[in-house]
mmCIF file of C-alpha atoms and ligand atoms in Angstrom:
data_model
loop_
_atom_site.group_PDB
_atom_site.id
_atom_site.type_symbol
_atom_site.label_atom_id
_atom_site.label_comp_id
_atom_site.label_asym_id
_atom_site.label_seq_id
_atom_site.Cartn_x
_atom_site.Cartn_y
_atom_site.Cartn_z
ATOM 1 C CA UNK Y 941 16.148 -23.109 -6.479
ATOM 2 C CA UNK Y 942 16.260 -20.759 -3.358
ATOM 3 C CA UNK Y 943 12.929 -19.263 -2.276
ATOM 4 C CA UNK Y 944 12.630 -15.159 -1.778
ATOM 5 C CA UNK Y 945 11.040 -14.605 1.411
ATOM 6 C CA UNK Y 946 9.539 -11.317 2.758
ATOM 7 C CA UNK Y 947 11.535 -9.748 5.557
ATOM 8 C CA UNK Y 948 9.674 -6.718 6.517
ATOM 9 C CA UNK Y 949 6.574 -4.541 5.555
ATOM 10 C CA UNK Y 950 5.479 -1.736 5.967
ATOM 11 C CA UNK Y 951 2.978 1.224 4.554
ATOM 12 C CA UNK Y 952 1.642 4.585 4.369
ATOM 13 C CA UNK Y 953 -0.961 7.206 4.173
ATOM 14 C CA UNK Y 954 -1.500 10.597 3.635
ATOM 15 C CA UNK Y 955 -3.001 12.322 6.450
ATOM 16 C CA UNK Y 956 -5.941 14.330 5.099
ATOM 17 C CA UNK Y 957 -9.445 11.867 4.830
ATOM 18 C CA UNK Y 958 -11.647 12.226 2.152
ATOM 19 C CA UNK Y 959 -15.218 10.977 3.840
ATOM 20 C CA UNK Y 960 -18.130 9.842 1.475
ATOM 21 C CA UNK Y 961 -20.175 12.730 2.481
ATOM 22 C CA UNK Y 962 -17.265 15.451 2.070
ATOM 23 C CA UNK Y 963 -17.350 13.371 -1.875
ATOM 24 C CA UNK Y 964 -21.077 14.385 -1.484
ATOM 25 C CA UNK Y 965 -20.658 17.727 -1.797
ATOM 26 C CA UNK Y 966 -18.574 17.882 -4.848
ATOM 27 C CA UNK Y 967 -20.816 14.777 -6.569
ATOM 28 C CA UNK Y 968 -24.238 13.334 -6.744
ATOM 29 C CA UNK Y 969 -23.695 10.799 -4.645
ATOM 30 C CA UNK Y 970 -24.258 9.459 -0.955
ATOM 31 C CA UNK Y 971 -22.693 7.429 1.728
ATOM 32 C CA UNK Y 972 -25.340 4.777 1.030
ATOM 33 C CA UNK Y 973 -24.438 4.308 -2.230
ATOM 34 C CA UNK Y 974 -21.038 4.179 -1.935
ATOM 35 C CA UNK Y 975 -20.690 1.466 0.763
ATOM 36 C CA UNK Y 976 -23.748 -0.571 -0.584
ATOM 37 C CA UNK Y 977 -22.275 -0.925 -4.081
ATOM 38 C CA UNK Y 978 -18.446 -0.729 -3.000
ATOM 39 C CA UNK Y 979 -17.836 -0.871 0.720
ATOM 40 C CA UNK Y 980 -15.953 2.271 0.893
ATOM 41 C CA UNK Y 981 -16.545 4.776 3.617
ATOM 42 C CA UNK Y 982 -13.001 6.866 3.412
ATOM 43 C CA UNK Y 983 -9.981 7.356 1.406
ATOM 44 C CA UNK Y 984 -6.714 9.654 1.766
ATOM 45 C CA UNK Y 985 -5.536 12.263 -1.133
ATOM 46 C CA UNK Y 986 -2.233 12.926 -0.801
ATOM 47 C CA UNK Y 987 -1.362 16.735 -0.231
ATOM 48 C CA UNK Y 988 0.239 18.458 -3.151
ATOM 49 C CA UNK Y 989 4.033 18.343 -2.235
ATOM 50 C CA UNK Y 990 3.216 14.425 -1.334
ATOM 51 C CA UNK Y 991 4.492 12.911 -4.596
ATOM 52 C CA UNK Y 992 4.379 9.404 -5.599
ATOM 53 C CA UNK Y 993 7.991 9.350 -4.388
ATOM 54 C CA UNK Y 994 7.262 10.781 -1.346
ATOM 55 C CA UNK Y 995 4.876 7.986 -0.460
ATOM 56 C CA UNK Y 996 6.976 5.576 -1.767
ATOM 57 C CA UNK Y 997 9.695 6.513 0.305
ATOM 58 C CA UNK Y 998 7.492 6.165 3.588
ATOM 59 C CA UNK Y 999 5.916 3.214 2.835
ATOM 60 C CA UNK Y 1000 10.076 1.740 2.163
ATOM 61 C CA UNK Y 1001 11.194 3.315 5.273
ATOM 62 C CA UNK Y 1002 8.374 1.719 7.385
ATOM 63 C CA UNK Y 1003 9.619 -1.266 5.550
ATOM 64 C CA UNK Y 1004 13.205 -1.222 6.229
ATOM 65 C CA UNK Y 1005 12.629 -0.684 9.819
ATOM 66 C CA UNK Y 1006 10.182 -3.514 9.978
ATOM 67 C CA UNK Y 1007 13.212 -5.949 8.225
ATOM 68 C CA UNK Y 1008 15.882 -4.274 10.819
ATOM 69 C CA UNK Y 1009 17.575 -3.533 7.939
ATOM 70 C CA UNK Y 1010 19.373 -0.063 6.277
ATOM 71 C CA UNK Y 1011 18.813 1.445 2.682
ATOM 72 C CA UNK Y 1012 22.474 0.140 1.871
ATOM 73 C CA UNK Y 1013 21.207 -2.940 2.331
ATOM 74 C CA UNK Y 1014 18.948 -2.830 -0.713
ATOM 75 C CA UNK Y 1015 20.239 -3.485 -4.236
ATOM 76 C CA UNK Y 1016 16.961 -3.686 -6.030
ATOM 77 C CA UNK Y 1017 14.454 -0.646 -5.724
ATOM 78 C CA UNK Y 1018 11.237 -1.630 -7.921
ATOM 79 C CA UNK Y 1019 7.961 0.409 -7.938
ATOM 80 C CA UNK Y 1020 4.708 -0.440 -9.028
ATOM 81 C CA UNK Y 1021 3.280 2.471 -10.129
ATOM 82 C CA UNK Y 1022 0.716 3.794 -12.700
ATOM 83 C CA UNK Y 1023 1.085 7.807 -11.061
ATOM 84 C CA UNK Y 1024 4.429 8.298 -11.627
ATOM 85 C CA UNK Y 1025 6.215 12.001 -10.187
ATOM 86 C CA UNK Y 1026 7.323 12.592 -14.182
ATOM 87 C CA UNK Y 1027 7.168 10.882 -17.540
ATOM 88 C CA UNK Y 1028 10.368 9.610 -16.988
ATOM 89 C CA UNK Y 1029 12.699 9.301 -15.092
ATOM 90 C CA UNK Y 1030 11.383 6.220 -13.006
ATOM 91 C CA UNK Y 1031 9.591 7.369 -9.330
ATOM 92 C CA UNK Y 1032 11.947 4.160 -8.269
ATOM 93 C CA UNK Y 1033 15.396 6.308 -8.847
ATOM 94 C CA UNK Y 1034 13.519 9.415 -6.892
ATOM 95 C CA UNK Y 1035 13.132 6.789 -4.286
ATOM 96 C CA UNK Y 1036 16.887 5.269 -4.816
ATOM 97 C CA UNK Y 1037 17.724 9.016 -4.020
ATOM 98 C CA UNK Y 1038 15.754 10.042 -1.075
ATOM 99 C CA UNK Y 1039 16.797 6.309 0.785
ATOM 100 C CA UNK Y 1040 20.062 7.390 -0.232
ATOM 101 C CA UNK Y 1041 20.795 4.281 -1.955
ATOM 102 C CA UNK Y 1042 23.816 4.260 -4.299
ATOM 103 C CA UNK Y 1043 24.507 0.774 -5.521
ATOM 104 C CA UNK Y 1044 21.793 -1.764 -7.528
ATOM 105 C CA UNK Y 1045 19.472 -0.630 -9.924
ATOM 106 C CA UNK Y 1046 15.678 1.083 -9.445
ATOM 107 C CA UNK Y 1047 12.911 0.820 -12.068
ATOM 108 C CA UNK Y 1048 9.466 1.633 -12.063
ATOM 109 C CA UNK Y 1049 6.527 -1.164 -13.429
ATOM 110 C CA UNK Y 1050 3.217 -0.163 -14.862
ATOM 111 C CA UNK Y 1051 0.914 -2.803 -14.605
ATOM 112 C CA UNK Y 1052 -2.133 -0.670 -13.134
ATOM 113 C CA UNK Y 1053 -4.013 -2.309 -10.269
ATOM 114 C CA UNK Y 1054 -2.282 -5.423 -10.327
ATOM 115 C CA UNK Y 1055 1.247 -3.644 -10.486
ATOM 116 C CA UNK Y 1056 2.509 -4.767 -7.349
ATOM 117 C CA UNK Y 1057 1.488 -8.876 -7.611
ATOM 118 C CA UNK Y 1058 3.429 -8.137 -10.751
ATOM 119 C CA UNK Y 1059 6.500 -6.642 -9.864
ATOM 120 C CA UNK Y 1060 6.738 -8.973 -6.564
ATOM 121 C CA UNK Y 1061 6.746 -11.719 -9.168
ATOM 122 C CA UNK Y 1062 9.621 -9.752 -11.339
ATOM 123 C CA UNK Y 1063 11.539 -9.121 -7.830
ATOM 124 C CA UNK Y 1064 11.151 -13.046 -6.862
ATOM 125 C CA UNK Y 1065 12.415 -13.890 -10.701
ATOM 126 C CA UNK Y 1066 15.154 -11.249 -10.598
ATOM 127 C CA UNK Y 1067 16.496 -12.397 -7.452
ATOM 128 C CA UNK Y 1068 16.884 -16.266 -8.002
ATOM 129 C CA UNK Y 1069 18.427 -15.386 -11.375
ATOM 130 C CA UNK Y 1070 20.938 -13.686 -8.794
ATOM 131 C CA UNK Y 1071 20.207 -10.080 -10.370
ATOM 132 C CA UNK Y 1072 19.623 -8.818 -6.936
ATOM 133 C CA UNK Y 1073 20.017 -10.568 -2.971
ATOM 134 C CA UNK Y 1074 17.742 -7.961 -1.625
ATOM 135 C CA UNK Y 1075 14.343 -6.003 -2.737
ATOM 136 C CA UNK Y 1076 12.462 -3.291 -2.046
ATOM 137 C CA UNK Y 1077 9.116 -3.679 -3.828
ATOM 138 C CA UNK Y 1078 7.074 -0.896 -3.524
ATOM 139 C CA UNK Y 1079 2.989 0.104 -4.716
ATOM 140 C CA UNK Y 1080 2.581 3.860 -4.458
ATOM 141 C CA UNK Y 1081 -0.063 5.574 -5.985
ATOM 142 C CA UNK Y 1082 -2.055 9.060 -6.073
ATOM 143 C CA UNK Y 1083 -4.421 8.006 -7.950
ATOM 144 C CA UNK Y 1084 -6.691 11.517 -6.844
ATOM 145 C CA UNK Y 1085 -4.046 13.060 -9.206
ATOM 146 C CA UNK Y 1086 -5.908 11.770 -12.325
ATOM 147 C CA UNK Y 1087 -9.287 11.535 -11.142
ATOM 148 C CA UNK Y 1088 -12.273 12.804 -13.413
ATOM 149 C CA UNK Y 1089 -13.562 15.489 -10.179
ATOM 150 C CA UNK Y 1090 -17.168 15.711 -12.465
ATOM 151 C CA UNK Y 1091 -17.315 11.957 -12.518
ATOM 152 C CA UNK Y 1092 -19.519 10.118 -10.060
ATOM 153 C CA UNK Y 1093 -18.807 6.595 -11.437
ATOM 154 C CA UNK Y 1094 -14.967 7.032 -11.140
ATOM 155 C CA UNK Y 1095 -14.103 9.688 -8.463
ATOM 156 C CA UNK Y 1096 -15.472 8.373 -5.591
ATOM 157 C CA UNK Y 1097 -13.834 5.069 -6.226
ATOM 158 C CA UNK Y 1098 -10.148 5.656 -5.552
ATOM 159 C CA UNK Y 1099 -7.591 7.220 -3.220
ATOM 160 C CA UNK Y 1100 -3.623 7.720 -2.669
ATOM 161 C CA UNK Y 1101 -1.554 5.664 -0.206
ATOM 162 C CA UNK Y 1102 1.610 3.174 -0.441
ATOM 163 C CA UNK Y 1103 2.660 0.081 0.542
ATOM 164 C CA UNK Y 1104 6.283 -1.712 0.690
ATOM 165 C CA UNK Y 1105 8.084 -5.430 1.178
ATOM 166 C CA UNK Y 1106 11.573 -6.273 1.519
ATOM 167 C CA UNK Y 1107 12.393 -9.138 -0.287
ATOM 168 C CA UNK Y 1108 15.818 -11.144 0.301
ATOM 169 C CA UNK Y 1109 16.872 -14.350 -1.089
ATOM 170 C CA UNK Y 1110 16.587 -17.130 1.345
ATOM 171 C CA UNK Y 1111 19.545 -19.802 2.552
ATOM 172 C CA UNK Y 1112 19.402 -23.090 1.413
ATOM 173 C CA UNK Y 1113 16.490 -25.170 2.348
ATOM 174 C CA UNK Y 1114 14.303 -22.366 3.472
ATOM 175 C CA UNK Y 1115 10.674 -23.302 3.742
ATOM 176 C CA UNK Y 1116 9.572 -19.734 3.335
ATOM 177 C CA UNK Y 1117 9.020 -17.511 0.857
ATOM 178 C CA UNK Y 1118 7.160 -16.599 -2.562
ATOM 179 C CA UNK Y 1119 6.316 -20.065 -3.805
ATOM 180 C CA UNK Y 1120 4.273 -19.494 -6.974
ATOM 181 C CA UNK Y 1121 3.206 -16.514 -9.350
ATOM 182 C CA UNK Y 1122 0.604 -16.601 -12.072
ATOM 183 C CA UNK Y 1123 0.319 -13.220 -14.223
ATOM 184 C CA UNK Y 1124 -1.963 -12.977 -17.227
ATOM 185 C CA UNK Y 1125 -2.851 -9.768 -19.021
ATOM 186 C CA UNK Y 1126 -5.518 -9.358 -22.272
ATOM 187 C CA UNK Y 1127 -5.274 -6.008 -23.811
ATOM 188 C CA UNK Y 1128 -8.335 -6.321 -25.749
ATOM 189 C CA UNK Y 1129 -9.778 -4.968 -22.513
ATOM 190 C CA UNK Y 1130 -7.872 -1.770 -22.832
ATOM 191 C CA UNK Y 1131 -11.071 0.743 -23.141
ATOM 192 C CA UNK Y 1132 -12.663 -0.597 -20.643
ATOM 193 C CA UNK Y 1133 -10.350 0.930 -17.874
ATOM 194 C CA UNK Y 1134 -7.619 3.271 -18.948
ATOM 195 C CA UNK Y 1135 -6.539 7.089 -18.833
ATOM 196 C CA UNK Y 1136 -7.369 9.381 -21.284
ATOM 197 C CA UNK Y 1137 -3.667 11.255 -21.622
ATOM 198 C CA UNK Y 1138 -0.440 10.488 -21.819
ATOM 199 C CA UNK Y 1139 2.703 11.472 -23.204
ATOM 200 C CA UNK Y 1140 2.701 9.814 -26.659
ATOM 201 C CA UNK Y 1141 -0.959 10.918 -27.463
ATOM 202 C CA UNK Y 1142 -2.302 14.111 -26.036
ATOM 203 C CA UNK Y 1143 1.191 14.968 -23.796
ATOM 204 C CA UNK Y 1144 -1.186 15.531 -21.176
ATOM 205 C CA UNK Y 1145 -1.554 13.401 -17.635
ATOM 206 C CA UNK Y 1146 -5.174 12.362 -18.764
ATOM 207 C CA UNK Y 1147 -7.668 11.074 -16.481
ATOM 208 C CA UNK Y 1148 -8.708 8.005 -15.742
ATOM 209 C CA UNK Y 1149 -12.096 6.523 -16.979
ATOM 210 C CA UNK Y 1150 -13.812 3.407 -16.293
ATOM 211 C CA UNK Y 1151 -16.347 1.535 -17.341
ATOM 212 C CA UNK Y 1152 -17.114 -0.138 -13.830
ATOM 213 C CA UNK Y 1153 -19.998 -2.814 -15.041
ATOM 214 C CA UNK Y 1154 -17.637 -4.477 -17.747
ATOM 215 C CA UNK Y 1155 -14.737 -4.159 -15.046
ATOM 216 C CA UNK Y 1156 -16.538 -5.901 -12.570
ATOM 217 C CA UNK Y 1157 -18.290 -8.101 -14.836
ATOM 218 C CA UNK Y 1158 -15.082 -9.805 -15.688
ATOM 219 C CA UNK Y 1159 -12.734 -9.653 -12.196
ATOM 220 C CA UNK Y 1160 -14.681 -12.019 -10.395
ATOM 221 C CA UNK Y 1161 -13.839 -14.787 -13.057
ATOM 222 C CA UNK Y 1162 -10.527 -13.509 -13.976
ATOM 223 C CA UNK Y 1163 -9.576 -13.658 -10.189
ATOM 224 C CA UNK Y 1164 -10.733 -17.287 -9.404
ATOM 225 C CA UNK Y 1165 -9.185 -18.390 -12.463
ATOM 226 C CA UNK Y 1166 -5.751 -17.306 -11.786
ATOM 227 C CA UNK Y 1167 -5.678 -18.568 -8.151
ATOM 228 C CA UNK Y 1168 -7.186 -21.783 -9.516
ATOM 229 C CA UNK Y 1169 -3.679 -22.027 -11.232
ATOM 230 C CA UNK Y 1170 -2.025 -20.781 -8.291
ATOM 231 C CA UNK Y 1171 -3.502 -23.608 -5.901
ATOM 232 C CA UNK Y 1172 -2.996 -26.605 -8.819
ATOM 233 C CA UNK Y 1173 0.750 -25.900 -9.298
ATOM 234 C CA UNK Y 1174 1.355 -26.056 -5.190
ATOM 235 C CA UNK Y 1175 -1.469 -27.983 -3.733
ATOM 236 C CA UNK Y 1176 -2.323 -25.304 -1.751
ATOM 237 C CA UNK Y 1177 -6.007 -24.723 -1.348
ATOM 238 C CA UNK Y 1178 -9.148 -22.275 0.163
ATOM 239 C CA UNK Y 1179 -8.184 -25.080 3.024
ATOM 240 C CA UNK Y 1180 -4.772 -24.917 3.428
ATOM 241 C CA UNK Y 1181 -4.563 -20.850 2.894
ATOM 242 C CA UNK Y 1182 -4.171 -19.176 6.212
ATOM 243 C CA UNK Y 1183 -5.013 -15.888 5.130
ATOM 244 C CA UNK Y 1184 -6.419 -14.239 1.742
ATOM 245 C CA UNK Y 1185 -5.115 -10.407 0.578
ATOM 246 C CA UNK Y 1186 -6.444 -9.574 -2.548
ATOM 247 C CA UNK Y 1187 -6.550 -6.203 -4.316
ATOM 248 C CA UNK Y 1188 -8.812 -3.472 -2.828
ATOM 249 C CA UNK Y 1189 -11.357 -2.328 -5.349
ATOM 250 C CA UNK Y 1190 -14.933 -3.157 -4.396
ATOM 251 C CA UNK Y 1191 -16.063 -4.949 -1.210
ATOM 252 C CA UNK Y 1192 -18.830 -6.924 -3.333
ATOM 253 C CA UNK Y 1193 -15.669 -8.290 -5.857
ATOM 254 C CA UNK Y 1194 -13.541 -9.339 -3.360
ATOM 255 C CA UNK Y 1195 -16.549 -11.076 -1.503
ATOM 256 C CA UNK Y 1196 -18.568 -13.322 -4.780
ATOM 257 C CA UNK Y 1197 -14.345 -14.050 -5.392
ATOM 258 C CA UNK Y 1198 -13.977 -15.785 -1.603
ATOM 259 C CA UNK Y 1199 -17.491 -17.175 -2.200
ATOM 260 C CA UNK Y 1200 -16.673 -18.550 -5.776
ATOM 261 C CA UNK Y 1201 -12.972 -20.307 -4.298
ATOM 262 C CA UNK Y 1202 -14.283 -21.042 -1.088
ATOM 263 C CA UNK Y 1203 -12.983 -19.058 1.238
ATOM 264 C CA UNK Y 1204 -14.503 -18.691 4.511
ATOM 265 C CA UNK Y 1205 -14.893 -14.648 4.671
ATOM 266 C CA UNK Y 1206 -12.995 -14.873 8.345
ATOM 267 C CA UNK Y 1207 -9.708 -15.878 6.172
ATOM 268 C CA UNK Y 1208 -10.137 -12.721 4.067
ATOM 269 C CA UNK Y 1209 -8.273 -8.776 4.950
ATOM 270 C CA UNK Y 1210 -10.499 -6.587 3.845
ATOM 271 C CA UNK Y 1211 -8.998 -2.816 4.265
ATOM 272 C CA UNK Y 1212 -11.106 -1.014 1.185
ATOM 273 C CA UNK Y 1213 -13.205 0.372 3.438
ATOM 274 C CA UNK Y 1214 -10.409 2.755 4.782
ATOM 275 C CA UNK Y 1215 -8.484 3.733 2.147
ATOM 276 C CA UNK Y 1216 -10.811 2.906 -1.011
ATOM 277 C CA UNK Y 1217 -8.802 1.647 -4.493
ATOM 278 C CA UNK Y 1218 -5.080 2.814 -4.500
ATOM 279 C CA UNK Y 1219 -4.052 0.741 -7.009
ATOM 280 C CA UNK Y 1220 -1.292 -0.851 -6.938
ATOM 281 C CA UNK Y 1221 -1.100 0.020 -3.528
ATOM 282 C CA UNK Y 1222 -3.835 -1.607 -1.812
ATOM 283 C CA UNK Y 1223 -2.421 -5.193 -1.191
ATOM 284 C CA UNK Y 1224 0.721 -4.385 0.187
ATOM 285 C CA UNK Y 1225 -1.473 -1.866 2.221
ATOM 286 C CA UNK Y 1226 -3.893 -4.329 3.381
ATOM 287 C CA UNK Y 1227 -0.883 -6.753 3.867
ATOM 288 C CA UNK Y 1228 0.484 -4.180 6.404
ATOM 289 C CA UNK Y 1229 -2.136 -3.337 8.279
ATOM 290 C CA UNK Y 1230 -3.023 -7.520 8.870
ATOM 291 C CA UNK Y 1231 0.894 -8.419 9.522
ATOM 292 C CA UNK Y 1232 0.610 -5.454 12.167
ATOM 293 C CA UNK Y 1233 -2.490 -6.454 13.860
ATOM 294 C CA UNK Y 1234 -1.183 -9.829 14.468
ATOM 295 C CA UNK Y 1235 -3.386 -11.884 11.560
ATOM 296 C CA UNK Y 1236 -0.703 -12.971 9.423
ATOM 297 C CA UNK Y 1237 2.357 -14.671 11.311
ATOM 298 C CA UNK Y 1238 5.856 -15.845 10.496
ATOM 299 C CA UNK Y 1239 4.958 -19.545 8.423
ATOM 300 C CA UNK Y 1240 1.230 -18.459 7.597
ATOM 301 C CA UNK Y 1241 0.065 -19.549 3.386
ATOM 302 C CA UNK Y 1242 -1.047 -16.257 2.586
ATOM 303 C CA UNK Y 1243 -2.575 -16.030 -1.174
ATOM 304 C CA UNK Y 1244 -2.067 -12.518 -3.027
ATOM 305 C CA UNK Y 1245 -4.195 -11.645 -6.014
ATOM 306 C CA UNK Y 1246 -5.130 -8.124 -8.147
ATOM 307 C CA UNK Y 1247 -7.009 -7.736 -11.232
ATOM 308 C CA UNK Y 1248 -7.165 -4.053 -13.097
ATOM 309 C CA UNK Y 1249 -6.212 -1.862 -15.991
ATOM 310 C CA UNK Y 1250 -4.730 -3.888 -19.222
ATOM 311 C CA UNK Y 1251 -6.647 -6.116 -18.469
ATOM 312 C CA UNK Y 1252 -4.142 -7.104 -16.011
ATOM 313 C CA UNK Y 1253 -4.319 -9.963 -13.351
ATOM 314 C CA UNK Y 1254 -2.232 -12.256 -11.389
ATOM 315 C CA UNK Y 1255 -1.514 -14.266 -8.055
ATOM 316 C CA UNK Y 1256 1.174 -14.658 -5.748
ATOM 317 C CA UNK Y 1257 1.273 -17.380 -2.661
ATOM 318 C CA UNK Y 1258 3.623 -16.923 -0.139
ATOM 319 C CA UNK Y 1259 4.509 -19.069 2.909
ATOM 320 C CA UNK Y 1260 5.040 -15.789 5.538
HETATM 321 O O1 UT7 J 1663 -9.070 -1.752 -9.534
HETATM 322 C C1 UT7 J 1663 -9.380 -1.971 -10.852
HETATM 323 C C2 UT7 J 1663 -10.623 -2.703 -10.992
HETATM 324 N N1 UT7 J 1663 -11.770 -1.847 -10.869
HETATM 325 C C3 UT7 J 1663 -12.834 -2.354 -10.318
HETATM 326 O O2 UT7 J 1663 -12.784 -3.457 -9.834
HETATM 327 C C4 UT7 J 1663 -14.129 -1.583 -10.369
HETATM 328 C C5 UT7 J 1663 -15.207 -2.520 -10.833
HETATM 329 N N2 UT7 J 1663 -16.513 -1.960 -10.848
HETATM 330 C C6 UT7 J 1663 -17.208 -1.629 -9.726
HETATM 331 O O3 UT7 J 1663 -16.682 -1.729 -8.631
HETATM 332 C C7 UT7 J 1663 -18.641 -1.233 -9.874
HETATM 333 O O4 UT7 J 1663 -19.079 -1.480 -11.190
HETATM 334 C C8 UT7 J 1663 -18.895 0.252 -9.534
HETATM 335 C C9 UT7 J 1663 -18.738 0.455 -8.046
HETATM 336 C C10 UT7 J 1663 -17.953 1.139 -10.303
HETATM 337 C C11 UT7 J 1663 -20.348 0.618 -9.892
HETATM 338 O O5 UT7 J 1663 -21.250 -0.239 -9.261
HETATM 339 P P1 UT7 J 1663 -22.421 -0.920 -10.085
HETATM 340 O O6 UT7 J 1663 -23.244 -1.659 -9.127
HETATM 341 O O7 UT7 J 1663 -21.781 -1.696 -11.219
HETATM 342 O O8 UT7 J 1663 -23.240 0.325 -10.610
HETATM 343 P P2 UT7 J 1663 -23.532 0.778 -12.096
HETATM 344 O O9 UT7 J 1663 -22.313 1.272 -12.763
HETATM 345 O O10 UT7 J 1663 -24.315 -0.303 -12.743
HETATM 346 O O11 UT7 J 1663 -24.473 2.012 -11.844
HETATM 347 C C12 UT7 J 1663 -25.752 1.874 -11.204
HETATM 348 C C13 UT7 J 1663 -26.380 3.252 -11.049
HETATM 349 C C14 UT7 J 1663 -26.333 4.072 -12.313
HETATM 350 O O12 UT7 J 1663 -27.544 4.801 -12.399
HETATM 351 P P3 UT7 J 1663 -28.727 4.300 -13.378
HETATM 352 O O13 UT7 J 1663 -28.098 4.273 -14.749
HETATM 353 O O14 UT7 J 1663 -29.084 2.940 -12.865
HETATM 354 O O15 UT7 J 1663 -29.766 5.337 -13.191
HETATM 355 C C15 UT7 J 1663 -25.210 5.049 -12.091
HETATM 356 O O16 UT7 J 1663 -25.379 6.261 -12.788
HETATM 357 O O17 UT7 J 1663 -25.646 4.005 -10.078
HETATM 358 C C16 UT7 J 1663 -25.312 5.283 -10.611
HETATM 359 N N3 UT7 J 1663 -24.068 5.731 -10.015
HETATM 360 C C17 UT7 J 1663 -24.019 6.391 -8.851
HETATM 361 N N4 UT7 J 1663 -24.968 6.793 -8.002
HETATM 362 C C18 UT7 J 1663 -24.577 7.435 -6.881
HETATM 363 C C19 UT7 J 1663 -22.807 5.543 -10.466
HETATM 364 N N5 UT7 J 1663 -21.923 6.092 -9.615
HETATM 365 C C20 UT7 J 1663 -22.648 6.617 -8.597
HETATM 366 C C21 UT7 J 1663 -22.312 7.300 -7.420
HETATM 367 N N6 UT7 J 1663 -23.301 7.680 -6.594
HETATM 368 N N7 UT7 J 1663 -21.027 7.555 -7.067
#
């Protein structure tokens, strides 16, 4: 089968900075605490015309540009979202609009923190089935939307951003591209990370609440698990893998992760610092920022992974 390989990336942020000590004035907290225990020092909050869609749109523009390609190229718009503008319909149609896209199909996928390993995988699937020839595959969040302001354990945790590839299905022989996903999910985990609204139950947004020991108690195996799979069904290994993006939540998870796989810290982007959890957001953010620095070049094994909400989790390789 034909491989799907990544033509362009590209990301954004909202401009206002949220610093750990402006968080100290509206929590108990400090800047100690919150780099020891997470290694965040800032985040962004979007401002309040700054939609979902609006970073989505960004983030897919930056994209496109990256790819040299045009929004009528696109015939798959797919957005990873768990802050969408509205109930319904999908943020990915807003997005369809404002690229001015008029052909393909948009939908939106909720798989929390790990939406966008998850809907790179859908993308990859839907395009060798020969649903689609290109992608746009978007994680957008504003997560500061449905933050708990009076919670210390939650609120200084997470931020808004987004971050986009374009996907295209490859000629014939290509040795790049996506070349393995692993998703798993368990929603007996549900309480342990979830939002405390939504339309079916209180019609009300919600806000999100965590319990962050269990969370973290269980990512670190959850993660190495899934990658395990990832490495036995290509061969690939901490070795081989060039470079390793994983999801953005807490310095200290994505570090005992590396350490548990073997993966020499050097090999690993690390971006939370900056712009703190956003979700489904945060790899193709962190995939962005090391593509545009110059880490991660054209035939690099770079090694995806994201654990949240659900419990979801899940792995991606891709050669670059
Ligand atoms: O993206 C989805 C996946 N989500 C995650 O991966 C998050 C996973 N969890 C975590 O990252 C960590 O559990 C946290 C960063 C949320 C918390 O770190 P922790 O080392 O597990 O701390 P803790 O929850 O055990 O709390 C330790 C202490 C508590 O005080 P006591 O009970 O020991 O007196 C908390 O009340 O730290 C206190 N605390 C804070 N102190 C200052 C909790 N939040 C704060 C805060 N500032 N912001």
């Amino acid at each position: 089968m034909n491989r799907t390989v990544v033509r362009g990336v590209g990301s954004y942020l909202p401009a206002e900075v949220l610093t750990n000590d402006d968080l100290s004035r509206i929590v108990d907290t400090s800047d100690d605490w919150i780099v020891e225990r997470t290694g965040i020092r800032e985040r962004r909050r979007a401002a309040p015309a700054e939609t979902t869609s609006v970073l989505a749109t960004r983030a897919a523009e930056a994209a496109l540009a990256d790819a040299g390609l045009v929004p009528a190229d696109v015939d798959l718009v797919l957005v990873a979202t768990a802050t969408p503008d509205y109930t319904f319909p999908a943020t990915a149609v807003q997005v369809q609009a404002n690229l001015g896209i008029t052909r393909g199909f948009a939908y939106d996928l909720q798989a929390v923190c790990s939406g966008f390993v998850f809907a790179l995988a859908t993308a990859d699937a839907q395009i060798k089935a020969g649903l689609a020839r290109r992608a746009l595959v978007i994680g957008a969040e504003t997560f500061t939307r449905i933050l708990d302001w009076t919670d210390r354990g939650t609120c200084v945790l997470f931020g808004d951003g987004a971050g986009a590839v374009v996907l295209e299905a490859a000629a014939a022989g290509e040795e790049r591209g996506v070349l393995t996903c692993h998703l798993r999910s368990d929603g007996r985990h549900r309480d342990k990370l979830y939002v405390d609204g939504g339309p079916s139950t209180t019609q009300t947004a919600g806000h999100l609440r965590m319990e962050g020991r269990e969370v973290f108690k269980h990512a670190v195996g959850m993660i190495t698990d899934v990658i395990r799979d990832s490495f036995a069904s290509t061969g690939a290994s901490a070795e081989t893998i060039d470079w390793f993006v994983p999801h953005q939540a807490n310095r200290r998870i994505i570090e005992a992760s590396a350490r548990k796989l073997g993966i020499p810290i050097e090999k690993v982007v690390i971006t939370v610092d900056r712009h703190g959890n956003t979700s489904a957001a945060s790899i193709p953010l962190a995939l962005d920022t090391a593509v545009k620095d110059g880490r991660i070049r054209r035939g690099d094994l770079v090694l995806l992974e994201a654990m949240g909400g659900g419990f979801t989790w899940g792995a991606v390789l891709v050669r670059w």
